[in-house]
Tab-separated table of C-alpha atoms and ligand atoms in Angstrom:
chain	number	residue	atom	x	y	z
A	53	MET	CA	-45.920	10.708	5.797
A	54	GLN	CA	-48.623	8.803	7.340
A	55	THR	CA	-48.085	4.737	7.344
A	56	VAL	CA	-50.245	1.629	8.578
A	57	THR	CA	-48.090	-1.794	9.676
A	58	LEU	CA	-49.210	-4.693	7.924
A	59	ASN	CA	-49.798	-7.844	9.557
A	60	ASN	CA	-46.118	-8.680	9.390
A	61	GLY	CA	-44.791	-5.420	11.082
A	62	VAL	CA	-44.081	-4.024	7.376
A	63	ASN	CA	-45.288	-0.246	6.936
A	64	MET	CA	-46.329	1.110	4.201
A	65	PRO	CA	-47.308	4.796	3.353
A	66	ILE	CA	-51.074	5.216	3.017
A	67	VAL	CA	-51.077	7.439	0.177
A	68	GLY	CA	-49.241	6.035	-2.876
A	69	PHE	CA	-49.232	6.916	-6.628
A	70	GLY	CA	-50.710	4.387	-9.238
A	71	VAL	CA	-50.181	4.362	-12.696
A	72	TYR	CA	-52.807	1.995	-14.342
A	73	GLN	CA	-53.836	3.170	-17.930
A	74	VAL	CA	-50.322	4.726	-18.399
A	75	PRO	CA	-49.355	3.063	-21.393
A	76	ASP	CA	-46.953	5.709	-22.816
A	77	ALA	CA	-43.359	5.107	-21.287
A	78	GLU	CA	-42.196	8.739	-21.210
A	79	GLU	CA	-45.502	10.268	-19.812
A	80	CYS	CA	-45.489	7.334	-17.116
A	81	GLU	CA	-41.363	7.942	-16.207
A	82	ASN	CA	-42.022	11.154	-16.012
A	83	ALA	CA	-45.308	11.510	-13.563
A	84	VAL	CA	-43.464	8.238	-11.538
A	85	TYR	CA	-40.840	10.962	-11.296
A	86	GLU	CA	-42.671	13.880	-10.507
A	87	ALA	CA	-44.789	12.105	-8.109
A	88	LEU	CA	-41.600	10.996	-6.576
A	89	MET	CA	-40.161	14.649	-6.459
A	90	THR	CA	-43.387	15.578	-4.651
A	91	GLY	CA	-42.821	13.562	-1.733
A	92	TYR	CA	-44.607	9.849	-2.688
A	93	ARG	CA	-43.115	6.970	-2.065
A	94	LEU	CA	-45.546	4.232	-2.571
A	95	ILE	CA	-45.542	3.322	-6.361
A	96	ASP	CA	-48.324	0.987	-7.645
A	97	THR	CA	-47.652	-0.868	-10.816
A	98	ALA	CA	-48.837	-4.232	-12.598
A	99	ALA	CA	-47.242	-6.165	-15.184
A	100	GLY	CA	-50.202	-6.079	-16.855
A	101	TYR	CA	-50.090	-1.949	-17.107
A	102	LEU	CA	-47.227	-2.532	-19.573
A	103	ASN	CA	-45.244	0.213	-17.610
A	104	GLU	CA	-42.677	-1.271	-15.186
A	105	GLU	CA	-39.496	-0.431	-16.746
A	106	ALA	CA	-40.669	3.225	-16.978
A	107	VAL	CA	-41.222	3.103	-13.399
A	108	GLY	CA	-38.168	1.600	-12.719
A	109	ARG	CA	-36.403	4.509	-15.113
A	110	ALA	CA	-38.182	6.993	-12.576
A	111	ILE	CA	-37.162	5.335	-9.499
A	112	LYS	CA	-33.270	5.267	-10.513
A	113	ARG	CA	-33.743	9.045	-12.180
A	114	SER	CA	-34.621	9.802	-8.406
A	115	GLY	CA	-32.076	8.976	-6.460
A	116	ILE	CA	-34.224	8.344	-3.438
A	117	PRO	CA	-32.255	5.559	-1.259
A	118	ARG	CA	-34.130	1.891	-2.047
A	119	GLU	CA	-35.394	1.855	1.637
A	120	GLU	CA	-37.290	4.784	1.271
A	121	LEU	CA	-39.572	3.396	-1.138
A	122	PHE	CA	-42.225	1.023	-0.995
A	123	ILE	CA	-43.067	-0.391	-4.489
A	124	THR	CA	-45.699	-2.752	-4.990
A	125	THR	CA	-46.366	-4.716	-8.453
A	126	LYS	CA	-49.025	-7.516	-9.344
A	127	LEU	CA	-49.174	-10.784	-11.084
A	128	TRP	CA	-51.255	-11.460	-14.137
A	129	VAL	CA	-53.423	-13.994	-14.662
A	130	GLN	CA	-51.370	-15.663	-17.030
A	131	ASP	CA	-48.738	-16.034	-14.866
A	132	ALA	CA	-50.613	-17.652	-11.920
A	133	GLY	CA	-49.253	-20.967	-11.137
A	134	TYR	CA	-45.771	-22.111	-8.996
A	135	GLU	CA	-43.233	-21.978	-11.598
A	136	SER	CA	-44.921	-19.223	-13.923
A	137	ALA	CA	-45.383	-16.875	-10.875
A	138	LYS	CA	-41.338	-17.532	-10.223
A	139	LEU	CA	-40.712	-16.295	-13.882
A	140	ALA	CA	-42.806	-13.405	-13.969
A	141	PHE	CA	-41.665	-12.053	-10.622
A	142	ALA	CA	-38.098	-12.543	-11.887
A	143	LYS	CA	-39.142	-10.429	-15.074
A	144	SER	CA	-41.089	-7.801	-13.157
A	145	LEU	CA	-37.868	-7.225	-10.972
A	146	LYS	CA	-35.532	-6.780	-13.495
A	147	LYS	CA	-37.781	-4.343	-15.601
A	148	LEU	CA	-38.039	-2.417	-12.282
A	149	GLN	CA	-34.282	-2.815	-11.650
A	150	LEU	CA	-34.870	-3.278	-8.299
A	151	ASP	CA	-33.640	-6.360	-6.083
A	152	TYR	CA	-36.585	-6.838	-3.693
A	153	LEU	CA	-40.315	-5.652	-4.210
A	154	ASP	CA	-41.974	-4.380	-1.045
A	155	LEU	CA	-45.453	-5.807	-1.854
A	156	TYR	CA	-46.117	-8.151	-4.528
A	157	LEU	CA	-50.233	-8.689	-5.224
A	158	ILE	CA	-52.191	-11.410	-7.123
A	159	HIS	CA	-54.119	-9.259	-9.680
A	160	GLN	CA	-57.232	-11.382	-9.973
A	161	PRO	CA	-58.476	-14.288	-8.210
A	162	PHE	CA	-58.348	-16.590	-11.457
A	163	GLY	CA	-56.429	-19.394	-12.840
A	164	ASP	CA	-53.870	-21.651	-10.318
A	165	TYR	CA	-53.659	-18.503	-7.766
A	166	TYR	CA	-52.667	-21.128	-5.231
A	167	GLY	CA	-49.802	-22.308	-7.000
A	168	ALA	CA	-49.077	-19.108	-7.341
A	169	TRP	CA	-49.171	-17.969	-3.541
A	170	ARG	CA	-47.027	-20.849	-2.830
A	171	ALA	CA	-44.657	-19.755	-4.960
A	172	MET	CA	-44.906	-15.827	-3.301
A	173	GLU	CA	-44.766	-17.578	-0.158
A	174	GLU	CA	-41.538	-18.657	-0.907
A	175	LEU	CA	-40.133	-15.310	-2.409
A	176	TYR	CA	-40.904	-13.772	0.747
A	177	ARG	CA	-39.142	-16.099	3.152
A	178	GLU	CA	-35.898	-15.978	0.907
A	179	GLY	CA	-36.653	-11.942	1.436
A	180	LYS	CA	-36.790	-11.353	-1.893
A	181	ILE	CA	-40.694	-9.530	-1.277
A	182	LYS	CA	-41.459	-7.369	1.950
A	183	ALA	CA	-44.718	-8.267	1.880
A	184	ILE	CA	-47.266	-10.678	-0.308
A	185	GLY	CA	-50.960	-10.228	-1.039
A	186	VAL	CA	-53.767	-10.229	-3.207
A	187	SER	CA	-56.291	-7.874	-5.569
A	188	ASN	CA	-59.950	-7.766	-6.323
A	189	PHE	CA	-60.808	-10.873	-3.804
A	190	LEU	CA	-64.242	-11.156	-2.455
A	191	PRO	CA	-63.883	-12.686	1.155
A	192	ASP	CA	-64.973	-15.764	0.493
A	193	ARG	CA	-62.021	-16.471	-2.124
A	194	LEU	CA	-59.812	-14.678	0.755
A	195	MET	CA	-61.049	-16.585	3.551
A	196	ASP	CA	-60.155	-19.971	1.548
A	197	LEU	CA	-56.986	-18.770	0.629
A	198	ILE	CA	-56.071	-18.008	3.996
A	199	VAL	CA	-57.343	-21.275	5.511
A	200	HIS	CA	-55.600	-23.519	2.956
A	201	ASN	CA	-51.994	-21.733	2.944
A	202	GLU	CA	-49.421	-20.384	5.839
A	203	VAL	CA	-49.049	-16.626	5.040
A	204	VAL	CA	-51.972	-14.639	5.560
A	205	PRO	CA	-52.002	-12.134	2.695
A	206	ALA	CA	-50.954	-8.505	3.869
A	207	VAL	CA	-52.954	-6.397	1.386
A	208	ASN	CA	-56.089	-6.821	-0.407
A	209	GLN	CA	-56.230	-4.186	-3.311
A	210	ILE	CA	-60.176	-3.811	-4.301
A	211	GLU	CA	-62.619	-1.050	-5.705
A	212	THR	CA	-63.110	1.633	-3.238
A	213	HIS	CA	-64.491	4.911	-3.746
A	214	PRO	CA	-67.580	7.177	-2.341
A	215	PHE	CA	-70.057	5.201	-4.679
A	216	TYR	CA	-68.949	1.756	-3.669
A	217	GLN	CA	-67.363	2.070	-0.218
A	218	GLN	CA	-66.920	-1.282	0.826
A	219	THR	CA	-68.036	-0.547	4.635
A	220	GLU	CA	-68.299	-4.430	5.711
A	221	VAL	CA	-65.922	-5.437	3.749
A	222	THR	CA	-63.206	-3.188	5.543
A	223	ALA	CA	-64.585	-4.534	9.050
A	224	PHE	CA	-63.972	-7.966	7.531
A	225	LEU	CA	-60.682	-7.280	6.433
A	226	LYS	CA	-59.561	-5.995	9.391
A	227	GLU	CA	-60.850	-8.817	11.375
A	228	GLN	CA	-58.695	-10.845	9.366
A	229	GLY	CA	-55.739	-8.608	9.422
A	230	VAL	CA	-55.632	-7.702	6.014
A	231	GLN	CA	-55.270	-4.040	5.112
A	232	HIS	CA	-57.379	-2.572	2.674
A	233	GLN	CA	-56.205	-0.598	-0.110
A	234	SER	CA	-58.314	1.519	-2.389
A	235	TRP	CA	-57.965	0.967	-6.405
A	236	ALA	CA	-59.951	3.481	-8.374
A	237	PRO	CA	-60.504	6.279	-5.064
A	238	PHE	CA	-62.205	8.758	-7.883
A	239	ALA	CA	-63.454	6.218	-9.704
A	240	GLU	CA	-61.803	7.477	-12.591
A	241	GLY	CA	-64.207	10.546	-12.462
A	242	ARG	CA	-67.534	7.931	-13.111
A	243	GLY	CA	-70.851	8.519	-11.988
A	244	ASN	CA	-69.553	12.725	-12.133
A	245	MET	CA	-67.702	12.306	-8.891
A	246	PHE	CA	-65.842	15.520	-9.060
A	247	GLY	CA	-69.183	17.549	-9.667
A	248	ASN	CA	-70.891	15.668	-6.578
A	249	GLU	CA	-72.740	18.135	-5.051
A	250	VAL	CA	-72.593	16.476	-1.233
A	251	LEU	CA	-68.432	16.076	-2.255
A	252	THR	CA	-68.428	19.780	-3.791
A	253	SER	CA	-69.962	21.086	-0.488
A	254	ILE	CA	-68.064	19.356	1.840
A	255	ALA	CA	-64.981	20.676	-0.410
A	256	GLU	CA	-65.805	24.175	-0.663
A	257	LYS	CA	-66.630	24.222	3.356
A	258	HIS	CA	-62.699	22.924	3.597
A	259	ASN	CA	-61.626	24.766	1.138
A	260	LYS	CA	-60.200	21.957	-0.830
A	261	SER	CA	-60.755	19.630	-3.612
A	262	VAL	CA	-62.914	17.083	-4.136
A	263	ALA	CA	-60.353	14.475	-4.986
A	264	GLN	CA	-58.774	15.417	-1.380
A	265	ILE	CA	-62.209	15.039	0.286
A	266	VAL	CA	-62.050	11.778	-1.529
A	267	LEU	CA	-59.009	10.934	-0.593
A	268	ARG	CA	-59.118	12.446	3.290
A	269	TRP	CA	-62.302	10.054	3.561
A	270	LEU	CA	-60.434	6.646	2.521
A	271	VAL	CA	-57.350	7.669	5.278
A	272	GLN	CA	-59.858	8.474	8.022
A	273	ARG	CA	-61.095	4.841	7.424
A	274	GLU	CA	-57.657	3.657	7.386
A	275	VAL	CA	-57.653	2.576	3.610
A	276	VAL	CA	-54.617	2.933	1.518
A	277	VAL	CA	-55.045	5.160	-1.358
A	278	ILE	CA	-53.122	5.193	-4.877
A	279	PRO	CA	-54.541	7.743	-7.151
A	280	LYS	CA	-53.377	8.102	-10.102
A	281	SER	CA	-52.704	11.361	-12.222
A	282	VAL	CA	-50.557	12.382	-15.175
A	283	ARG	CA	-50.459	16.281	-14.392
A	284	ARG	CA	-48.041	17.991	-12.402
A	285	GLU	CA	-50.830	19.768	-10.606
A	286	ARG	CA	-52.933	17.186	-9.774
A	287	ILE	CA	-50.251	14.877	-8.272
A	288	ALA	CA	-49.601	17.636	-5.588
A	289	GLU	CA	-53.024	18.259	-4.918
A	290	ASN	CA	-53.612	14.285	-4.126
A	291	PHE	CA	-50.733	14.434	-1.979
A	292	ASP	CA	-52.001	17.479	-0.116
A	293	ILE	CA	-53.995	15.875	2.512
A	294	PHE	CA	-53.155	15.993	5.742
A	295	ASP	CA	-53.692	19.649	7.173
A	296	PHE	CA	-57.681	19.197	7.253
A	297	GLU	CA	-60.003	16.771	8.765
A	298	LEU	CA	-63.067	15.493	7.852
A	299	SER	CA	-65.749	15.679	11.025
A	300	ALA	CA	-68.108	12.952	11.706
A	301	ASP	CA	-70.988	14.728	9.926
A	302	ASP	CA	-68.666	14.949	6.947
A	303	MET	CA	-68.341	10.970	7.119
A	304	THR	CA	-72.163	10.703	7.733
A	305	GLN	CA	-72.847	12.879	4.783
A	306	ILE	CA	-70.531	10.776	2.389
A	307	SER	CA	-71.422	7.341	3.594
A	308	THR	CA	-75.183	8.295	2.181
A	309	LEU	CA	-73.428	7.940	-1.659
A	310	ASP	CA	-72.766	4.428	-1.451
A	311	THR	CA	-74.424	2.489	-4.010
A	312	ARG	CA	-73.340	-0.590	-2.858
A	313	GLU	CA	-72.157	-1.706	-6.580
A	314	SER	CA	-68.787	-1.273	-8.471
A	315	LEU	CA	-68.885	0.900	-11.006
A	316	PHE	CA	-66.485	-1.342	-13.171
A	317	LEU	CA	-67.387	-4.943	-12.874
A	318	SER	CA	-68.652	-7.440	-10.910
A	319	TYR	CA	-66.201	-10.617	-9.452
A	320	ARG	CA	-69.099	-12.783	-9.270
A	321	ASP	CA	-69.610	-12.349	-13.298
A	322	PRO	CA	-68.245	-15.232	-15.462
A	323	GLU	CA	-68.134	-13.417	-18.402
A	324	VAL	CA	-65.425	-11.540	-15.817
A	325	ALA	CA	-63.643	-14.659	-15.414
A	326	LYS	CA	-63.355	-15.777	-19.315
A	327	MET	CA	-62.319	-12.040	-20.322
A	328	MET	CA	-59.290	-11.573	-17.803
A	329	GLY	CA	-58.570	-15.194	-18.390
A	330	ASN	CA	-58.032	-15.143	-21.867
A	331	TRP	CA	-56.366	-11.713	-21.914
A	332	ARG	CA	-53.054	-12.194	-22.274
A	333	VAL	CA	-49.722	-9.809	-21.663
A	334	ASP	CA	-46.834	-9.876	-23.630
A	335	LEU	CA	-44.183	-9.811	-21.060
B	696	NAP	N1	-55.814	-4.086	-8.709
B	696	NAP	C1	-56.282	-3.691	-9.329
B	696	NAP	O1	-57.381	-4.759	-10.379
B	696	NAP	C2	-56.973	-2.108	-10.461
B	696	NAP	C3	-58.064	-1.523	-11.012
B	696	NAP	C4	-57.590	-0.092	-11.163
B	696	NAP	C5	-56.819	0.613	-10.861
B	696	NAP	N2	-55.684	0.054	-9.844
B	696	NAP	C6	-54.737	0.894	-9.174
B	696	NAP	O2	-55.223	2.109	-8.816
B	696	NAP	C7	-55.049	3.165	-9.043
B	696	NAP	C8	-56.077	4.316	-9.115
B	696	NAP	O3	-57.028	3.895	-9.851
B	696	NAP	P1	-57.543	4.243	-11.118
B	696	NAP	O4	-56.001	4.963	-11.940
B	696	NAP	O5	-57.883	3.283	-11.803
B	696	NAP	O6	-57.998	5.596	-10.993
B	696	NAP	P2	-58.578	7.150	-10.029
B	696	NAP	O7	-57.130	7.334	-9.669
B	696	NAP	O8	-59.721	7.182	-9.513
B	696	NAP	O9	-58.748	7.949	-11.263
B	696	NAP	C9	-57.736	8.718	-12.786
B	696	NAP	C10	-58.485	9.608	-13.127
B	696	NAP	O10	-58.883	10.835	-12.110
B	696	NAP	C11	-57.821	11.990	-12.818
B	696	NAP	N3	-57.301	12.837	-11.368
B	696	NAP	C12	-56.800	12.247	-10.956
B	696	NAP	N4	-56.416	13.352	-10.050
B	696	NAP	C13	-57.530	14.163	-9.823
B	696	NAP	C14	-57.828	15.326	-9.345
B	696	NAP	N5	-57.191	15.393	-8.450
B	696	NAP	N6	-58.691	16.397	-9.875
B	696	NAP	C15	-59.869	15.648	-11.186
B	696	NAP	N7	-59.236	14.473	-11.387
B	696	NAP	C16	-58.044	13.488	-11.434
B	696	NAP	C17	-56.795	11.033	-13.679
B	696	NAP	O11	-56.727	12.155	-14.969
B	696	NAP	P3	-54.870	13.057	-15.325
B	696	NAP	O12	-54.212	11.578	-15.214
B	696	NAP	O13	-55.458	13.256	-16.052
B	696	NAP	O14	-55.065	13.825	-14.192
B	696	NAP	C18	-57.752	9.900	-13.997
B	696	NAP	O15	-58.158	10.410	-15.032
B	696	NAP	C19	-54.244	2.440	-10.375
B	696	NAP	O16	-53.402	3.953	-11.231
B	696	NAP	C20	-53.925	1.794	-10.212
B	696	NAP	O17	-52.173	1.583	-9.737
B	696	NAP	C21	-55.914	-1.312	-9.642
């Protein structure tokens, strides 16, 4: 498995498996088990996905040695704050049946995430988390966090796909030593991504699927990907992207698809801050 090296020397697989919107426990457990059997080693969950227990069961069932895995979970907004982040971390760890995490992310840039970051810095220094990072942080918020704290986030997980490429952000993150991780590499199928003409023609040329082209394009940009699927054949397909290479011309063609806008939500919208701040996750 190709890896990237984070700013603290930790290696992270460049392809992982995401489990957002897989609320059914059995389906989630089976999908994660299938992914682990296929060869995925990075699993991306979150307290807010309400499926950490199912992920934990799949990990246990797989029998894969802990040190071979890279497990990520995320802190929800209601638990931002020094004390509450420590409690939330302990709950997540218990649900996952683990005694340490590879990566713990602040899920959203809302609430008392400075308090949460200090708690995460402590847990990191105690060795309970191998790397700490953030998600959905715009560059200005990320810079503020970097300036006012000791540990520089290892990762920023943000919406990134052919219709919202975040090219300048990738460059900014590189400058800061923060690894860019994509969420929704297929934009969850929005914008008819799987039927897009440019992507389809590149896929035909390489005898690959549109999903594989999209993932390969991100990996060639050194962006970590965590595609989600609950279907066995797609889980395998999304992992099979290391036997071909996109040409410079392919990459240029894909760059023309950028709309420079989110297909989901804006982190500059006050209603988003309100909605996320009011959304309680029953832990
Ligand atoms: N930090 C955040 O705020 C945040 C937000 C969103 C997501 N994420 C993370 O990023 C991961 C990926 O994003 P996502 O789940 O939102 O969306 P995504 O991976 O872009 O898309 C998933 C959708 O694509 C379908 N799909 C998967 N592989 C396919 C293939 N080879 N061909 C055709 N369709 C395919 C899936 O359907 P089937 O399951 O039916 O195959 C599902 O409907 C999440 O699971 C989560 O871990 C993080």
